[in-house]
Amino acid sequence: MFGDEILNGKQLIERLGISHSFLYQLLRAGLPSHRLDGSSRRYYIYAEVRQWLFQH
């Protein structure tokens, strides 16, 4: 599950074939991400990201 459906930032960048700076642009535009608490790292659910990208 982790690494296929749930990705960290580096894995998402590799899966989508984008740069770090483009990821940050997507985040500012509303890309869905999750955190366990306010100080933890972001993680991404690939299905949500794909759906969001196709809608925008």
PDB file of N, CA and C in Angstrom:
ATOM      1  N   MET A   1       0.825  -1.186   0.000  1.00  0.00           N
ATOM      2  CA  MET A   1       0.000   0.000   0.000  1.00  0.00           C
ATOM      3  C   MET A   1       0.873   1.254   0.000  1.00  0.00           C
ATOM      4  N   PHE A   2       1.771   1.373   1.005  1.00  0.00           N
ATOM      5  CA  PHE A   2       2.649   2.539   1.031  1.00  0.00           C
ATOM      6  C   PHE A   2       3.671   2.394  -0.090  1.00  0.00           C
ATOM      7  N   GLY A   3       3.784   3.416  -0.915  1.00  0.00           N
ATOM      8  CA  GLY A   3       4.685   3.369  -2.055  1.00  0.00           C
ATOM      9  C   GLY A   3       3.958   3.104  -3.360  1.00  0.00           C
ATOM     10  N   ASP A   4       2.745   2.555  -3.271  1.00  0.00           N
ATOM     11  CA  ASP A   4       1.926   2.348  -4.458  1.00  0.00           C
ATOM     12  C   ASP A   4       0.724   3.284  -4.463  1.00  0.00           C
ATOM     13  N   GLU A   5       0.009   3.325  -3.350  1.00  0.00           N
ATOM     14  CA  GLU A   5      -1.186   4.165  -3.244  1.00  0.00           C
ATOM     15  C   GLU A   5      -0.937   5.408  -2.404  1.00  0.00           C
ATOM     16  N   ILE A   6      -0.111   5.277  -1.362  1.00  0.00           N
ATOM     17  CA  ILE A   6       0.231   6.397  -0.489  1.00  0.00           C
ATOM     18  C   ILE A   6       1.690   6.739  -0.750  1.00  0.00           C
ATOM     19  N   LEU A   7       1.928   8.000  -1.146  1.00  0.00           N
ATOM     20  CA  LEU A   7       3.270   8.410  -1.573  1.00  0.00           C
ATOM     21  C   LEU A   7       3.769   9.591  -0.764  1.00  0.00           C
ATOM     22  N   ASN A   8       5.081   9.629  -0.555  1.00  0.00           N
ATOM     23  CA  ASN A   8       5.667  10.846   0.001  1.00  0.00           C
ATOM     24  C   ASN A   8       5.987  11.781  -1.169  1.00  0.00           C
ATOM     25  N   GLY A   9       6.508  12.946  -0.870  1.00  0.00           N
ATOM     26  CA  GLY A   9       6.764  13.937  -1.915  1.00  0.00           C
ATOM     27  C   GLY A   9       7.709  13.445  -2.995  1.00  0.00           C
ATOM     28  N   LYS A  10       8.791  12.808  -2.594  1.00  0.00           N
ATOM     29  CA  LYS A  10       9.771  12.318  -3.563  1.00  0.00           C
ATOM     30  C   LYS A  10       9.150  11.263  -4.478  1.00  0.00           C
ATOM     31  N   GLN A  11       8.384  10.361  -3.911  1.00  0.00           N
ATOM     32  CA  GLN A  11       7.740   9.316  -4.711  1.00  0.00           C
ATOM     33  C   GLN A  11       6.727   9.916  -5.671  1.00  0.00           C
ATOM     34  N   LEU A  12       5.977  10.928  -5.207  1.00  0.00           N
ATOM     35  CA  LEU A  12       4.986  11.570  -6.076  1.00  0.00           C
ATOM     36  C   LEU A  12       5.670  12.273  -7.247  1.00  0.00           C
ATOM     37  N   ILE A  13       6.766  12.958  -6.974  1.00  0.00           N
ATOM     38  CA  ILE A  13       7.521  13.638  -8.033  1.00  0.00           C
ATOM     39  C   ILE A  13       7.998  12.633  -9.076  1.00  0.00           C
ATOM     40  N   GLU A  14       8.524  11.510  -8.613  1.00  0.00           N
ATOM     41  CA  GLU A  14       8.999  10.485  -9.545  1.00  0.00           C
ATOM     42  C   GLU A  14       7.843   9.873 -10.333  1.00  0.00           C
ATOM     43  N   ARG A  15       6.731   9.593  -9.669  1.00  0.00           N
ATOM     44  CA  ARG A  15       5.581   8.962 -10.340  1.00  0.00           C
ATOM     45  C   ARG A  15       4.991   9.874 -11.402  1.00  0.00           C
ATOM     46  N   LEU A  16       4.904  11.187 -11.091  1.00  0.00           N
ATOM     47  CA  LEU A  16       4.315  12.132 -12.042  1.00  0.00           C
ATOM     48  C   LEU A  16       5.323  12.664 -13.052  1.00  0.00           C
ATOM     49  N   GLY A  17       6.611  12.515 -12.772  1.00  0.00           N
ATOM     50  CA  GLY A  17       7.640  13.025 -13.677  1.00  0.00           C
ATOM     51  C   GLY A  17       7.709  14.539 -13.683  1.00  0.00           C
ATOM     52  N   ILE A  18       7.589  15.147 -12.497  1.00  0.00           N
ATOM     53  CA  ILE A  18       7.610  16.603 -12.380  1.00  0.00           C
ATOM     54  C   ILE A  18       8.792  17.030 -11.509  1.00  0.00           C
ATOM     55  N   SER A  19       9.033  18.327 -11.445  1.00  0.00           N
ATOM     56  CA  SER A  19      10.111  18.862 -10.616  1.00  0.00           C
ATOM     57  C   SER A  19       9.572  19.234  -9.236  1.00  0.00           C
ATOM     58  N   HIS A  20      10.505  19.461  -8.303  1.00  0.00           N
ATOM     59  CA  HIS A  20      10.124  19.889  -6.965  1.00  0.00           C
ATOM     60  C   HIS A  20       9.381  21.220  -7.006  1.00  0.00           C
ATOM     61  N   SER A  21       9.880  22.142  -7.798  1.00  0.00           N
ATOM     62  CA  SER A  21       9.245  23.464  -7.851  1.00  0.00           C
ATOM     63  C   SER A  21       7.831  23.370  -8.421  1.00  0.00           C
ATOM     64  N   PHE A  22       7.608  22.474  -9.385  1.00  0.00           N
ATOM     65  CA  PHE A  22       6.255  22.327  -9.923  1.00  0.00           C
ATOM     66  C   PHE A  22       5.328  21.703  -8.886  1.00  0.00           C
ATOM     67  N   LEU A  23       5.844  20.796  -8.056  1.00  0.00           N
ATOM     68  CA  LEU A  23       5.035  20.225  -6.979  1.00  0.00           C
ATOM     69  C   LEU A  23       4.563  21.332  -6.046  1.00  0.00           C
ATOM     70  N   TYR A  24       5.439  22.252  -5.688  1.00  0.00           N
ATOM     71  CA  TYR A  24       5.058  23.343  -4.799  1.00  0.00           C
ATOM     72  C   TYR A  24       4.031  24.264  -5.456  1.00  0.00           C
ATOM     73  N   GLN A  25       4.127  24.463  -6.752  1.00  0.00           N
ATOM     74  CA  GLN A  25       3.110  25.243  -7.466  1.00  0.00           C
ATOM     75  C   GLN A  25       1.756  24.536  -7.393  1.00  0.00           C
ATOM     76  N   LEU A  26       1.757  23.217  -7.570  1.00  0.00           N
ATOM     77  CA  LEU A  26       0.513  22.460  -7.472  1.00  0.00           C
ATOM     78  C   LEU A  26      -0.076  22.535  -6.068  1.00  0.00           C
ATOM     79  N   LEU A  27       0.779  22.471  -5.049  1.00  0.00           N
ATOM     80  CA  LEU A  27       0.299  22.577  -3.668  1.00  0.00           C
ATOM     81  C   LEU A  27      -0.356  23.930  -3.419  1.00  0.00           C
ATOM     82  N   ARG A  28       0.248  24.997  -3.919  1.00  0.00           N
ATOM     83  CA  ARG A  28      -0.352  26.326  -3.760  1.00  0.00           C
ATOM     84  C   ARG A  28      -1.680  26.423  -4.499  1.00  0.00           C
ATOM     85  N   ALA A  29      -1.836  25.639  -5.568  1.00  0.00           N
ATOM     86  CA  ALA A  29      -3.077  25.651  -6.344  1.00  0.00           C
ATOM     87  C   ALA A  29      -4.150  24.750  -5.731  1.00  0.00           C
ATOM     88  N   GLY A  30      -3.798  24.017  -4.663  1.00  0.00           N
ATOM     89  CA  GLY A  30      -4.811  23.213  -3.983  1.00  0.00           C
ATOM     90  C   GLY A  30      -4.658  21.716  -4.097  1.00  0.00           C
ATOM     91  N   LEU A  31      -3.514  21.231  -4.526  1.00  0.00           N
ATOM     92  CA  LEU A  31      -3.279  19.785  -4.623  1.00  0.00           C
ATOM     93  C   LEU A  31      -3.584  19.123  -3.279  1.00  0.00           C
ATOM     94  N   PRO A  32      -4.387  18.059  -3.258  1.00  0.00           N
ATOM     95  CA  PRO A  32      -4.726  17.414  -1.980  1.00  0.00           C
ATOM     96  C   PRO A  32      -3.531  16.693  -1.370  1.00  0.00           C
ATOM     97  N   SER A  33      -3.285  16.992  -0.100  1.00  0.00           N
ATOM     98  CA  SER A  33      -2.229  16.323   0.655  1.00  0.00           C
ATOM     99  C   SER A  33      -2.737  16.108   2.072  1.00  0.00           C
ATOM    100  N   HIS A  34      -2.063  15.265   2.801  1.00  0.00           N
ATOM    101  CA  HIS A  34      -2.480  14.915   4.156  1.00  0.00           C
ATOM    102  C   HIS A  34      -1.275  14.983   5.085  1.00  0.00           C
ATOM    103  N   ARG A  35      -1.553  15.168   6.375  1.00  0.00           N
ATOM    104  CA  ARG A  35      -0.537  15.147   7.429  1.00  0.00           C
ATOM    105  C   ARG A  35      -1.141  14.479   8.649  1.00  0.00           C
ATOM    106  N   LEU A  36      -0.330  13.786   9.399  1.00  0.00           N
ATOM    107  CA  LEU A  36      -0.814  13.173  10.632  1.00  0.00           C
ATOM    108  C   LEU A  36      -1.075  14.227  11.698  1.00  0.00           C
ATOM    109  N   ASP A  37      -0.221  15.232  11.763  1.00  0.00           N
ATOM    110  CA  ASP A  37      -0.423  16.389  12.633  1.00  0.00           C
ATOM    111  C   ASP A  37       0.259  17.584  11.978  1.00  0.00           C
ATOM    112  N   GLY A  38       0.190  18.722  12.605  1.00  0.00           N
ATOM    113  CA  GLY A  38       0.700  19.947  11.998  1.00  0.00           C
ATOM    114  C   GLY A  38       2.182  19.978  11.709  1.00  0.00           C
ATOM    115  N   SER A  39       2.970  19.174  12.418  1.00  0.00           N
ATOM    116  CA  SER A  39       4.409  19.220  12.217  1.00  0.00           C
ATOM    117  C   SER A  39       4.952  18.034  11.422  1.00  0.00           C
ATOM    118  N   SER A  40       4.098  17.132  11.005  1.00  0.00           N
ATOM    119  CA  SER A  40       4.573  15.960  10.262  1.00  0.00           C
ATOM    120  C   SER A  40       4.666  16.262   8.768  1.00  0.00           C
ATOM    121  N   ARG A  41       5.336  15.388   8.059  1.00  0.00           N
ATOM    122  CA  ARG A  41       5.504  15.560   6.612  1.00  0.00           C
ATOM    123  C   ARG A  41       4.207  15.233   5.882  1.00  0.00           C
ATOM    124  N   ARG A  42       4.099  15.815   4.712  1.00  0.00           N
ATOM    125  CA  ARG A  42       2.919  15.562   3.882  1.00  0.00           C
ATOM    126  C   ARG A  42       3.012  14.181   3.253  1.00  0.00           C
ATOM    127  N   TYR A  43       1.851  13.589   3.021  1.00  0.00           N
ATOM    128  CA  TYR A  43       1.779  12.397   2.192  1.00  0.00           C
ATOM    129  C   TYR A  43       0.611  12.571   1.242  1.00  0.00           C
ATOM    130  N   TYR A  44       0.634  11.836   0.175  1.00  0.00           N
ATOM    131  CA  TYR A  44      -0.320  12.008  -0.908  1.00  0.00           C
ATOM    132  C   TYR A  44      -0.946  10.664  -1.239  1.00  0.00           C
ATOM    133  N   ILE A  45      -2.240  10.675  -1.468  1.00  0.00           N
ATOM    134  CA  ILE A  45      -2.937   9.479  -1.929  1.00  0.00           C
ATOM    135  C   ILE A  45      -3.033   9.616  -3.448  1.00  0.00           C
ATOM    136  N   TYR A  46      -2.386   8.691  -4.139  1.00  0.00           N
ATOM    137  CA  TYR A  46      -2.214   8.824  -5.588  1.00  0.00           C
ATOM    138  C   TYR A  46      -3.552   8.955  -6.326  1.00  0.00           C
ATOM    139  N   ALA A  47      -4.559   8.213  -5.924  1.00  0.00           N
ATOM    140  CA  ALA A  47      -5.863   8.285  -6.595  1.00  0.00           C
ATOM    141  C   ALA A  47      -6.467   9.685  -6.463  1.00  0.00           C
ATOM    142  N   GLU A  48      -6.327  10.308  -5.298  1.00  0.00           N
ATOM    143  CA  GLU A  48      -6.827  11.680  -5.102  1.00  0.00           C
ATOM    144  C   GLU A  48      -6.075  12.670  -5.976  1.00  0.00           C
ATOM    145  N   VAL A  49      -4.766  12.500  -6.047  1.00  0.00           N
ATOM    146  CA  VAL A  49      -3.937  13.402  -6.844  1.00  0.00           C
ATOM    147  C   VAL A  49      -4.315  13.290  -8.320  1.00  0.00           C
ATOM    148  N   ARG A  50      -4.431  12.060  -8.820  1.00  0.00           N
ATOM    149  CA  ARG A  50      -4.828  11.868 -10.229  1.00  0.00           C
ATOM    150  C   ARG A  50      -6.176  12.499 -10.522  1.00  0.00           C
ATOM    151  N   GLN A  51      -7.140  12.267  -9.641  1.00  0.00           N
ATOM    152  CA  GLN A  51      -8.476  12.832  -9.846  1.00  0.00           C
ATOM    153  C   GLN A  51      -8.411  14.359  -9.855  1.00  0.00           C
ATOM    154  N   TRP A  52      -7.667  14.939  -8.916  1.00  0.00           N
ATOM    155  CA  TRP A  52      -7.527  16.385  -8.850  1.00  0.00           C
ATOM    156  C   TRP A  52      -6.879  16.931 -10.121  1.00  0.00           C
ATOM    157  N   LEU A  53      -5.830  16.268 -10.605  1.00  0.00           N
ATOM    158  CA  LEU A  53      -5.138  16.727 -11.810  1.00  0.00           C
ATOM    159  C   LEU A  53      -6.053  16.697 -13.037  1.00  0.00           C
ATOM    160  N   PHE A  54      -6.853  15.661 -13.153  1.00  0.00           N
ATOM    161  CA  PHE A  54      -7.752  15.561 -14.304  1.00  0.00           C
ATOM    162  C   PHE A  54      -8.895  16.562 -14.237  1.00  0.00           C
ATOM    163  N   GLN A  55      -9.244  17.012 -13.038  1.00  0.00           N
ATOM    164  CA  GLN A  55     -10.314  18.002 -12.902  1.00  0.00           C
ATOM    165  C   GLN A  55      -9.807  19.425 -13.116  1.00  0.00           C
ATOM    166  N   HIS A  56      -8.511  19.648 -12.959  1.00  0.00           N
ATOM    167  CA  HIS A  56      -7.957  20.996 -13.100  1.00  0.00           C
ATOM    168  C   HIS A  56      -7.134  21.063 -14.304  1.00  0.00           C
TER     169      HIS A  56
END
